Coordinates of C-alpha atoms and ligand atoms in Angstrom, one line a residue:
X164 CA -33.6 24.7 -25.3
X165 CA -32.3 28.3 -26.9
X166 CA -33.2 29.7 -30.0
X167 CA -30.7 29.6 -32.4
X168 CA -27.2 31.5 -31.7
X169 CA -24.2 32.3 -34.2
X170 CA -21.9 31.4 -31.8
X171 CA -23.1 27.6 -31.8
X172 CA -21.7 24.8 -34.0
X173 CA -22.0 21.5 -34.4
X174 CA -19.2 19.4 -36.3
X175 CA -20.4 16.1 -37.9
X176 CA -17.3 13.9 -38.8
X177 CA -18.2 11.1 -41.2
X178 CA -14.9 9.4 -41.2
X179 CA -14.1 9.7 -37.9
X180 CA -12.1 6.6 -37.1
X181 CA -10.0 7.1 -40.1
X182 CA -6.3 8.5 -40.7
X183 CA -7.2 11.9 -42.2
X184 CA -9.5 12.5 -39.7
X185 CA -7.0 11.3 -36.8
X186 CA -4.0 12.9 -38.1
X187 CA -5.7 16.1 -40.0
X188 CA -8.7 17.2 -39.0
X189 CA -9.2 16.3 -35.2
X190 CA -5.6 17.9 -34.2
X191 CA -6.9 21.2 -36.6
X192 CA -9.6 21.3 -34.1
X193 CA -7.9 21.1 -31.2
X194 CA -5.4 23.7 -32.8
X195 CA -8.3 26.1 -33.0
X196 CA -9.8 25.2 -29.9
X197 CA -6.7 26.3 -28.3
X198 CA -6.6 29.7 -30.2
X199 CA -10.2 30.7 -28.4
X200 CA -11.3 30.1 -32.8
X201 CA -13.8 28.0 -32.2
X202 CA -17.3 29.2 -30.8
X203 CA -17.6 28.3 -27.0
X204 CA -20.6 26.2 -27.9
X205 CA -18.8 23.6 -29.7
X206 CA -19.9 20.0 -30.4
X207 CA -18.1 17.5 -32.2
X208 CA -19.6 14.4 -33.7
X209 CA -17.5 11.4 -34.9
X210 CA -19.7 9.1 -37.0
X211 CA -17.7 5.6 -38.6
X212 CA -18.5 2.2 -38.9
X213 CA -16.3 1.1 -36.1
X214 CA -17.9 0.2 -32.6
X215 CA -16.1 2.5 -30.4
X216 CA -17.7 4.1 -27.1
X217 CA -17.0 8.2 -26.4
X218 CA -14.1 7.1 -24.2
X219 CA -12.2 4.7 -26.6
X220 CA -13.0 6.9 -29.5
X221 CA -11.3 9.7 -27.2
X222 CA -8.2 8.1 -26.6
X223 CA -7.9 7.0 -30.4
X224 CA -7.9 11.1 -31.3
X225 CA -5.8 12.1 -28.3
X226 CA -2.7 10.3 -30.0
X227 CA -2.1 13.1 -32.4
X228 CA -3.4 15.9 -30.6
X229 CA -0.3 18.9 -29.9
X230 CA 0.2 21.1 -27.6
X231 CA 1.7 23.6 -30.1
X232 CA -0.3 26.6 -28.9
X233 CA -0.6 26.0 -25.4
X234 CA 3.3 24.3 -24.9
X235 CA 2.4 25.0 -20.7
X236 CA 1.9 21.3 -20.0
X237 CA -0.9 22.0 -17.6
X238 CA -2.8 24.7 -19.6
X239 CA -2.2 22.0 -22.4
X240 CA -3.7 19.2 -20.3
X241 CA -6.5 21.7 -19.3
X242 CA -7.7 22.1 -23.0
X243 CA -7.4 19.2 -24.0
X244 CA -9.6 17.7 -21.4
X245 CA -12.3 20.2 -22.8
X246 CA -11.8 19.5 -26.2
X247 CA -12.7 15.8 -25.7
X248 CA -15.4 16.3 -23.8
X249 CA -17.1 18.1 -26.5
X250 CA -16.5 15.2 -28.6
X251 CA -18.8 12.3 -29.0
X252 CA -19.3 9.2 -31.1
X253 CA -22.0 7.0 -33.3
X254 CA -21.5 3.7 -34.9
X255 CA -23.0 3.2 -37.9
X256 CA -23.4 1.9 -41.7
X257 CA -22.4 4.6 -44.4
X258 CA -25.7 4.5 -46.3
X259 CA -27.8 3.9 -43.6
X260 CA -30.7 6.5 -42.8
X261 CA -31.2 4.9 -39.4
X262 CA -27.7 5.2 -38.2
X263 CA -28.3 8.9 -39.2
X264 CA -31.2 9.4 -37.7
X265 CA -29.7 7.6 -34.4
X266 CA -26.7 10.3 -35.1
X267 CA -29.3 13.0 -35.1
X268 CA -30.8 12.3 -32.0
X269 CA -27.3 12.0 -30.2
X270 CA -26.5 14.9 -31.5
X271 CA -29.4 17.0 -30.2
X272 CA -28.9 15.5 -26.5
X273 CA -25.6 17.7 -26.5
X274 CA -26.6 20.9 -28.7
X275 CA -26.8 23.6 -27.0
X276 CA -29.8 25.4 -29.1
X277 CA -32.3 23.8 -31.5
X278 CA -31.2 25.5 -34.2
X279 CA -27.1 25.1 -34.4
X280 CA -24.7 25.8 -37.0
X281 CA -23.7 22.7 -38.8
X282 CA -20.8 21.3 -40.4
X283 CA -20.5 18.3 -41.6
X284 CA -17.0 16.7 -42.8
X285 CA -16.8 14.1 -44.5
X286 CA -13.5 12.2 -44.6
X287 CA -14.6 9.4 -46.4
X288 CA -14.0 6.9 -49.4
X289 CA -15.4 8.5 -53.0
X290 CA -17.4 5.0 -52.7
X291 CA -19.8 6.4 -50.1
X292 CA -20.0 9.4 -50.9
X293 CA -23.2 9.8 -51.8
X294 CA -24.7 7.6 -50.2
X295 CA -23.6 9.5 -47.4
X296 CA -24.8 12.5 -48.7
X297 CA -28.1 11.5 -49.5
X298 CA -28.5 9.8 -45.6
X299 CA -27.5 13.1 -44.7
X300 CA -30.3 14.6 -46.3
X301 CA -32.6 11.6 -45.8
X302 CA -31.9 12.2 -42.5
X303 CA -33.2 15.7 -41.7
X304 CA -29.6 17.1 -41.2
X305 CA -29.1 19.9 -43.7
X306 CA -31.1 23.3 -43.5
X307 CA -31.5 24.6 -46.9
X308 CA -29.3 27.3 -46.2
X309 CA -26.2 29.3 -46.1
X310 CA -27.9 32.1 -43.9
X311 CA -28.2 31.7 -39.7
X312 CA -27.7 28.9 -38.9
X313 CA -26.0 27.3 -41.6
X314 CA -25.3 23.8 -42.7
X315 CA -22.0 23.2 -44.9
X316 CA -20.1 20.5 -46.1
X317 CA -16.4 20.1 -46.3
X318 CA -15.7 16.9 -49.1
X319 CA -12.6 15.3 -49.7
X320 CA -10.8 14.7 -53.4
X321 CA -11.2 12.8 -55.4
X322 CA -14.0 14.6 -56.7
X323 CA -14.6 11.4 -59.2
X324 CA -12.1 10.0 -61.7
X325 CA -12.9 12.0 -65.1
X326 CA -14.8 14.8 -66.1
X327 CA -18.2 13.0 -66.4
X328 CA -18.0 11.3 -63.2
X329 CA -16.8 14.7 -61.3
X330 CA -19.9 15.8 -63.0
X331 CA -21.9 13.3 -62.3
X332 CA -20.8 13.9 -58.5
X333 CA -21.6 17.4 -58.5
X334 CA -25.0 17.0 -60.3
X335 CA -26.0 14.3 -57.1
X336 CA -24.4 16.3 -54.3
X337 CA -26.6 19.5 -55.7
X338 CA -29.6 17.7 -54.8
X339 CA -28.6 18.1 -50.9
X340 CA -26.4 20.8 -51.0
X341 CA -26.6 24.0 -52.6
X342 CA -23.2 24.9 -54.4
X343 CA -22.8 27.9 -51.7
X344 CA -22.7 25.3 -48.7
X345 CA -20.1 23.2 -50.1
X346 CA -16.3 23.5 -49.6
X347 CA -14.3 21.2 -51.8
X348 CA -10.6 20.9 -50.2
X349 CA -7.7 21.0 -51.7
X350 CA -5.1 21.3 -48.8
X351 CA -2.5 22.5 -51.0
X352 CA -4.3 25.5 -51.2
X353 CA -4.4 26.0 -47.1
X354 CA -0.4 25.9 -47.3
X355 CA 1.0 28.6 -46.3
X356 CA 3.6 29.0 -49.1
X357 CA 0.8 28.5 -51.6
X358 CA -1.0 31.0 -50.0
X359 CA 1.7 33.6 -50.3
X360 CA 1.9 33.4 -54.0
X361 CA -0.8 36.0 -54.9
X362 CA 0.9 38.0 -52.7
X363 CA 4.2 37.5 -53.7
X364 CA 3.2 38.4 -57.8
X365 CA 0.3 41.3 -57.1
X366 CA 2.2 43.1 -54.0
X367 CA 5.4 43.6 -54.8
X368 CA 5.8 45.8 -57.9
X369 CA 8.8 44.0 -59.4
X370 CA 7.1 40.7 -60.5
X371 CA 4.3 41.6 -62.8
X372 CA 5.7 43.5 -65.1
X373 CA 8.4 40.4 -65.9
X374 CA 5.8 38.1 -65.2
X375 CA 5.1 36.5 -68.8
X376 CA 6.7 34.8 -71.9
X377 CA 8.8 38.2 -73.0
X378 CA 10.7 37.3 -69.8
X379 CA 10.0 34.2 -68.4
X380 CA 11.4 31.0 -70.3
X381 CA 9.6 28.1 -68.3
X382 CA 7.7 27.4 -65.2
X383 CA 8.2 24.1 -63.3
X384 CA 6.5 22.1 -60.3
X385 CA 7.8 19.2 -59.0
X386 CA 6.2 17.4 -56.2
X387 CA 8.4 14.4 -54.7
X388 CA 7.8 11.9 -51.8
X389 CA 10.5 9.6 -50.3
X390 CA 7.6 6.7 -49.1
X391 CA 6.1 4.4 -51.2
X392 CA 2.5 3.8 -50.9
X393 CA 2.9 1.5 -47.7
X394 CA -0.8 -1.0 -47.3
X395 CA -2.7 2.2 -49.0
X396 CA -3.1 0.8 -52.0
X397 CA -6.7 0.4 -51.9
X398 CA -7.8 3.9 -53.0
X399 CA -4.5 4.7 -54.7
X400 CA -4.3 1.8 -57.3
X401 CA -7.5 3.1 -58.7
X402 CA -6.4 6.5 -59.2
X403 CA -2.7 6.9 -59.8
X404 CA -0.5 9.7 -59.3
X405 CA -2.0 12.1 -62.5
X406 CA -5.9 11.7 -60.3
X407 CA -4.1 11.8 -57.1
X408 CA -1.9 14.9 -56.7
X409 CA -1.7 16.4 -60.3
X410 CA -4.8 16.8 -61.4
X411 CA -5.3 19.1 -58.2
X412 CA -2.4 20.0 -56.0
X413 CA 0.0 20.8 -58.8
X414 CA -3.0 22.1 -61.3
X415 CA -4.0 24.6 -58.6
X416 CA -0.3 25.8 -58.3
X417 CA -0.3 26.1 -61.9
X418 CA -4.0 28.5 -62.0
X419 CA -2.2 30.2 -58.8
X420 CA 1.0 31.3 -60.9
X421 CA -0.5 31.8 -64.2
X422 CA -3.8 33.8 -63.7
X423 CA -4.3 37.1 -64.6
X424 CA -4.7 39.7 -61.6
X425 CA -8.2 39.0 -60.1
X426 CA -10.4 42.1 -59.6
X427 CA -10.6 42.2 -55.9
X428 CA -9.1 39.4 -53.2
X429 CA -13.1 38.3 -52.8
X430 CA -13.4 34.5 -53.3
X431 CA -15.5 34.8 -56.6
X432 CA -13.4 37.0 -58.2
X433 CA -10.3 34.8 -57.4
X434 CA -12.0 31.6 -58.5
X435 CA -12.9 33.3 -61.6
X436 CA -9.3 33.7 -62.7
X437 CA -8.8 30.6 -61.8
X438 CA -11.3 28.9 -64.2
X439 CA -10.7 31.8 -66.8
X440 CA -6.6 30.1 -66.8
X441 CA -7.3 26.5 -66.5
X442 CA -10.0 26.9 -69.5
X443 CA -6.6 28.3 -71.7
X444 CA -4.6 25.0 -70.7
X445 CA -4.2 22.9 -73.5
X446 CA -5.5 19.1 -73.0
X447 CA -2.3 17.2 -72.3
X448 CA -1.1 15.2 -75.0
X449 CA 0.2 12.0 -74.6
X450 CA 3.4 12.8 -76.6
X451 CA 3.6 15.6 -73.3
X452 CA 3.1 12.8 -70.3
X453 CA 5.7 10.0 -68.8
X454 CA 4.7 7.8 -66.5
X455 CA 6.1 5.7 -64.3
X456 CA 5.6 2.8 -61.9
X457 CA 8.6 2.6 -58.7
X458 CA 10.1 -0.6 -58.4
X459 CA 11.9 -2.6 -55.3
X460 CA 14.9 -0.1 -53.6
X461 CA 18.7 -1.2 -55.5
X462 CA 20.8 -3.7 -53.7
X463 CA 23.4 -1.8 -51.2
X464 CA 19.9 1.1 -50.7
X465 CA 18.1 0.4 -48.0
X466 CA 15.8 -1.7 -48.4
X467 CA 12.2 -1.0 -50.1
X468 CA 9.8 -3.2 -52.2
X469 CA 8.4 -2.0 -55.4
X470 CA 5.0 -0.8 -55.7
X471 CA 3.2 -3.9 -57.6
X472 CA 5.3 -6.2 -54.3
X473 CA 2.7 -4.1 -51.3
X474 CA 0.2 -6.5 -50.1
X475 CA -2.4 -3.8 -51.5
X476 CA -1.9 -3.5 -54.7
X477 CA -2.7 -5.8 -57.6
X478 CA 0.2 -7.6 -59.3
X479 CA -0.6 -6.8 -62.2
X480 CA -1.3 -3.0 -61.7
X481 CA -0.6 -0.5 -64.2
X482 CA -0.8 2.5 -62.1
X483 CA 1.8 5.6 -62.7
X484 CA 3.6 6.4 -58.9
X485 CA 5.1 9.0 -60.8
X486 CA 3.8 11.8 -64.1
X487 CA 5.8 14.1 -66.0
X488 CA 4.0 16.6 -68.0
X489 CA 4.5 19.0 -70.7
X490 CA 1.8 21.8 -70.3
X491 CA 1.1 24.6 -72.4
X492 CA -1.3 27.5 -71.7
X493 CA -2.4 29.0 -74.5
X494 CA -3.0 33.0 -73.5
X495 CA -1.1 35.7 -74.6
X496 CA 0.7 35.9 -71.3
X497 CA 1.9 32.6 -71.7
X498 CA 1.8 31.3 -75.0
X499 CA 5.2 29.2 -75.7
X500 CA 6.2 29.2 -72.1
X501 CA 6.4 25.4 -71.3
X502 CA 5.0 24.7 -67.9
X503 CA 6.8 21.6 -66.6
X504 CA 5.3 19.4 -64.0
X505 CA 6.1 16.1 -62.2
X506 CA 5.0 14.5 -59.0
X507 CA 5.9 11.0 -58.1
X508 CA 6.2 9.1 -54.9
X509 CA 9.2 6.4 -53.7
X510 CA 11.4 9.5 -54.8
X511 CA 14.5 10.5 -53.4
X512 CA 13.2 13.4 -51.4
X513 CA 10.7 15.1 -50.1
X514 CA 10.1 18.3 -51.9
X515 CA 7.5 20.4 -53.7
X516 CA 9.0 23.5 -55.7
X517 CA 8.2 26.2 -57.9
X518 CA 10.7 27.2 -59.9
X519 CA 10.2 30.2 -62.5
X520 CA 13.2 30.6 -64.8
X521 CA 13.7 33.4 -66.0
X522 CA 14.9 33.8 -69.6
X523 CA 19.1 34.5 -70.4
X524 CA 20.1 37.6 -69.0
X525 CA 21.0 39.8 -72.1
X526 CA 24.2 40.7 -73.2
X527 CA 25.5 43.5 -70.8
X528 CA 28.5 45.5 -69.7
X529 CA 29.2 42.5 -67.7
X530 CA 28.8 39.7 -70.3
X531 CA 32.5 39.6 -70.8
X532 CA 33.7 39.4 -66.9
X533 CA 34.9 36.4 -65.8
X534 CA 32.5 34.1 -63.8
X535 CA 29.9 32.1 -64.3
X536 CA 26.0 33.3 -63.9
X537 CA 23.3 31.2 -64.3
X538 CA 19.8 33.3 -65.6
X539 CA 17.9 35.1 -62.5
X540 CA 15.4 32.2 -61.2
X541 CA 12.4 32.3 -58.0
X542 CA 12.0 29.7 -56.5
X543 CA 9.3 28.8 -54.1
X544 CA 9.7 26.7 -51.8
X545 CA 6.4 24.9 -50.1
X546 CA 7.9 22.5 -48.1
X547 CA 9.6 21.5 -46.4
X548 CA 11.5 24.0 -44.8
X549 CA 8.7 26.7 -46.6
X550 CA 10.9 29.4 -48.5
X551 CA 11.0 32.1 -51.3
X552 CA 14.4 32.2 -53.2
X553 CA 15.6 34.6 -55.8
X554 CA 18.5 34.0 -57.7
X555 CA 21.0 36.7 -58.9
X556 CA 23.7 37.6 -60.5
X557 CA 26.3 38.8 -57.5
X558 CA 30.1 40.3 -57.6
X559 CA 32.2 38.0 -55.6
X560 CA 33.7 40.0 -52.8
X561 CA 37.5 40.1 -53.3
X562 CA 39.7 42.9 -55.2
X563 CA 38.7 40.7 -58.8
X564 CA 35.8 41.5 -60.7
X565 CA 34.1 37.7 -60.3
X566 CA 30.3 37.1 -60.7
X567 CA 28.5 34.5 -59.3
X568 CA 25.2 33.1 -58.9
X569 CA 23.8 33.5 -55.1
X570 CA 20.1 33.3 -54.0
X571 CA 18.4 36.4 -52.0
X572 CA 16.4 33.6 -49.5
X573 CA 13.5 34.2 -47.4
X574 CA 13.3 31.2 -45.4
X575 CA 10.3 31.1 -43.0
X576 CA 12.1 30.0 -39.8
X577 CA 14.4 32.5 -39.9
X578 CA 12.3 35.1 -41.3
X579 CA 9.0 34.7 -39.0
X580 CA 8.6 33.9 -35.4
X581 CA 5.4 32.7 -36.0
X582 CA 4.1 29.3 -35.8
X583 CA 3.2 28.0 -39.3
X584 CA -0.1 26.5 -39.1
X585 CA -1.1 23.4 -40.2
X586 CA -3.1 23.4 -43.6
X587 CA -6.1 22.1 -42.5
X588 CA -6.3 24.7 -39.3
X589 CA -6.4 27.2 -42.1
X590 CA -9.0 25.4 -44.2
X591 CA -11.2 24.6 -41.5
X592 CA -11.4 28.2 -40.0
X593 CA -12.5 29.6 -43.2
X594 CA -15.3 27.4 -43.7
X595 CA -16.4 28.3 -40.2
X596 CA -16.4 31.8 -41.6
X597 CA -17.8 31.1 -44.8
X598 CA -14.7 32.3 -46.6
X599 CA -14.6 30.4 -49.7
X600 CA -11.4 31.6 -51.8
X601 CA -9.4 28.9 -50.9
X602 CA -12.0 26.0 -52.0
X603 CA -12.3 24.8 -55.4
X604 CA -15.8 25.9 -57.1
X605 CA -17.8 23.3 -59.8
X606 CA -16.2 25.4 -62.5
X607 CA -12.5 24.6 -61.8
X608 CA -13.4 21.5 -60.9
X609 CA -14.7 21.1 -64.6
X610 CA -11.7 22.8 -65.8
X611 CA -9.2 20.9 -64.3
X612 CA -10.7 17.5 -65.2
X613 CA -11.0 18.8 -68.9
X614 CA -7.0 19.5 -68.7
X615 CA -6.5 15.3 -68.0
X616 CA -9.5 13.6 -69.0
X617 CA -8.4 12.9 -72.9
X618 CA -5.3 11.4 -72.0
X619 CA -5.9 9.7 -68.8
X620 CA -8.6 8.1 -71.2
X621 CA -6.2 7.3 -73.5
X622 CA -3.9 5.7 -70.5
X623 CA -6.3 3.9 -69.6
X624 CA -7.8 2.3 -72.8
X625 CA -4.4 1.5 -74.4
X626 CA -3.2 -0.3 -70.7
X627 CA -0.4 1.4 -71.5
X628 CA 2.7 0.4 -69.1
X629 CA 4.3 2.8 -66.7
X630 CA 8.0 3.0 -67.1
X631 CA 9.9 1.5 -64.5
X632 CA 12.2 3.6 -61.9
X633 CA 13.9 2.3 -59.0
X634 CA 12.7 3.4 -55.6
X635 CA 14.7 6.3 -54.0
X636 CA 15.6 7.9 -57.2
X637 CA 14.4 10.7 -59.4
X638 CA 12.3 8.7 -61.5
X639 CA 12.5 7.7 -65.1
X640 CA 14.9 9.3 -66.8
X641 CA 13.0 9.5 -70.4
X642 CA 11.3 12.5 -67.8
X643 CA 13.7 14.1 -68.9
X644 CA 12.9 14.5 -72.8
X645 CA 10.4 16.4 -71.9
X646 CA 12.1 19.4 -70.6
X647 CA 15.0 19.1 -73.8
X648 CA 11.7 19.5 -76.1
X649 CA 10.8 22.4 -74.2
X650 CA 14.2 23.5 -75.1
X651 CA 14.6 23.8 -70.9
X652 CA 16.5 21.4 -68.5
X653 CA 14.6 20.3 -65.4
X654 CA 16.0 22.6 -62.3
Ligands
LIG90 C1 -2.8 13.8 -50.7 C2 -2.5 12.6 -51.6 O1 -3.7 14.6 -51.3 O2 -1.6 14.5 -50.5 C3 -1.4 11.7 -51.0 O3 -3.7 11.8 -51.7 C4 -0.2 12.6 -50.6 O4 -1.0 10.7 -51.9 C5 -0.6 13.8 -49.8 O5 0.7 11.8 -49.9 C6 0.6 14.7 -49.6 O6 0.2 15.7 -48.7 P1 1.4 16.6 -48.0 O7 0.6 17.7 -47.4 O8 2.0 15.6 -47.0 O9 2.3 17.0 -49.1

């Protein structure tokens, strides 16, 4: 056997007969095998607790493997075939040294070198978690290291349910991993629209300047599904929408549009602004949060049951498919600048928008023309159809002297022939490379729980009853309080 090489990996999926790792992470391979991104002495390792052989567990990935960079159908076929034959599988129990050591020595039959990069993913249930992790260690897997060759770990949300468990979680996974070889995921963060936004305020000169409460009047995120939660039930009646999305996808929007200029683009300085904002959020308040729970689809809509009617979920449940919240940052940029957020599933769309309004245009030479114009507004579009949006003030072309309100639109497709990558492709690569900005560190972890704990505590001890909202439509109106008592109107 070699000596160790740099261009060596190994990739450990715990999880592997699972959705995310079928739909996400397998395919995000295969896209960066297919890009030459990978290192030529690749092996990938699917560990789950279903009995599958290599070939079965083969076919079961092919399914949603693409051909989007290699769309020649035999160069496509060609890779593929590679790309599966670097891929291998172990049955085991989730806590079970032996089945890791029986993974180990699988393992070592195909790796290259004896001393391989490692990466270990797991795409697993926050209920076997640790155990994982500590089989993983049990197990011999982990070099103490960051350094040649390194061992990381990739971990799925939820990172616990509250701030002590989250701690709790990160006090136990330190005893394995050092905080350097571990890369939380948020895939909002590996969007591509998401990842334009520092670019978007600290590259163009025009933004900064007008970016605070002298000019802006509110900030709002709103994150909608059209599906309901469909047999899933399982993990996402414990957790609710607020745990689910809010906490993290829309909280790390919020750090991304708020923060003050980091010092440098290097990940600590980035994840240093980051905490430094999310530590100025005010707790939410429960006089700042609706919830509410989807109900069955109206008679003449096509038909949809409500969330308490899918086979997964309790009857009784009390969990919120859908959050409004009133934040407040409490910074001089920001101070009295209401940040508006809402995320709920069995919506009428799907859609996740930023939209920064700015405040009333003062009066001018033109207040008096006819016409009507709306306050100048970015919006930013992450998906779908990923665009950035400025609305102005325009003449209307004609001999009159009109105004009207038109958007300046940079719409992705149109704009870029390149192929927008997939989140995870993103994600992935940069853990490969050790390139940690676009992974949530301990700290904002701990920030970000702090922002939700109190009232998701006081949710939870009160039982108190998510309002209900048909399935399909925006949600419960009493959302919409919220915004008049930021002296706003949702956009
Ligand atoms: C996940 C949530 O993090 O994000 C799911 O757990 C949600 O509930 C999903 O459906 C949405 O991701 P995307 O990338 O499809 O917007």
């Amino acid at each position: 056997m070699l000596e160790s090489g740099s261009n060596t990996l190994t990739i450990v999926v715990v999880g592997a007969s699972g959705d995310l790792a079928r739909r996400k992470i397998f395919p995000a391979l295969f896209a960066l095998y297919c890009q030459g991104l990978l290192p030529v002495e690749l092996t990938i390792m699917g560990f789950a607790r279903s009995a599958m052989t290599d070939e079965s567990f083969r076919e079961s990935i092919t399914e949603h493997l693409t051909c989007r960079y290699t769309p020649e159908e035999r160069s496509c076929a060609e890779k593929m075939d590679a790309f599966l034959a670097c891929c291998h599988y172990v049955s085991g129990q989730y806590g079970s040294t032996d089945a890791f050591l029986d993974l180990f020595m699988r393992m070592q039959e195909h790796e290259p070198h004896s001393r391989t990069n490692r990466l270990f993913y797991l795409a697993i249930p926050p209920s076997v978690f640790m155990d994982v992790a500590r089989a993983l260690g049990d197990a011999g897997f982990v070099y103490c290291d960051d350094s040649s060759p390194w061992s990381r770990v990739v971990v799925e949300k939820p990172f616990g349910h509250d701030r002590s468990s989250s701690d709790q979680l990160v006090e136990e996974l330190s005893h394995v991993f050092a905080e350097r070889q571990i890369f939380r995921i948020d895939h909002y963060l590996g969007k591509e629209v998401i990842q334009n936004l520092m670019v978007l305020r600290f590259a163009n000169r025009i933004f900064e300047p007008l970016w605070s409460r002298e000019h802006i009047q509110s900030v709002q995120i709103s994150w909608a599904e059209p599906i309901g939660i469909e047999g899933r039930g399982g993990y996402f009646d414990q957790y609710g929408i607020v745990r689910d999305v809010m906490q993290n996808h829309l909280l790390q929007m919020v750090s991304l549009v708020a923060m003050e200029p980091p010092a440098s683009t290097s990940s600590a300085a980035i994840r240093q602004e980051k905490v430094r904002l999310l530590e100025t959020v005010a707790a939410v308040g429960i006089e700042d949060l609706v919830l509410g729970q989807y109900t069955a689809a109206p008679a003449g809509a096509p038909p949809a049951p409500g969330y308490t009617e899918d086979e997964s979920v309790p009857d009784d449940s009390l969990a919120s498919t859908y959050a409004a919240v009133l934040l407040h940052i409490n910074n001089p940029r920001w101070e009295g600048v209401p940040f508006l957020l809402r995320a709920g599933k069995g919506l009428d769309r799907k859609s996740t928008e930023i939209r920064i309004l700015f405040r009333e245009t003062e009066a001018n030479v033109f207040s008096g023309v006819s016409g009507h114009a709306e306050p100048n507004e970015l919006i930013i579009r992450v998906q779908p159809n990923e665009a950035i949006m400025f609305r102005i003030t325009s003449k209307v072309p004609g001999l009159e002297m009109d105004l009207e309100t038109r958007d300046l639109d940079l719409e992705y497709k149109t704009a870029f022939s390149e192929l927008i990558p997939d989140a995870y492709e993103d994600l992935i690569l940069d853990v490969i490379q050790g390139e940690r900005s676009l992974f949530i560190s301990s700290g904002e972890l701990a920030a970000a729980w702090d922002v939700f704990t109190p009232v998701l505590d006081t949710v939870d001890s009160n039982h108190i009853r998510p309002l209900p909202y048909p399935f399909g439509s925006t949600g419960p109106s009493a959302a919409m309080d919220l915004a008049i008592r930021a002296d706003t109107v949702w956009r």
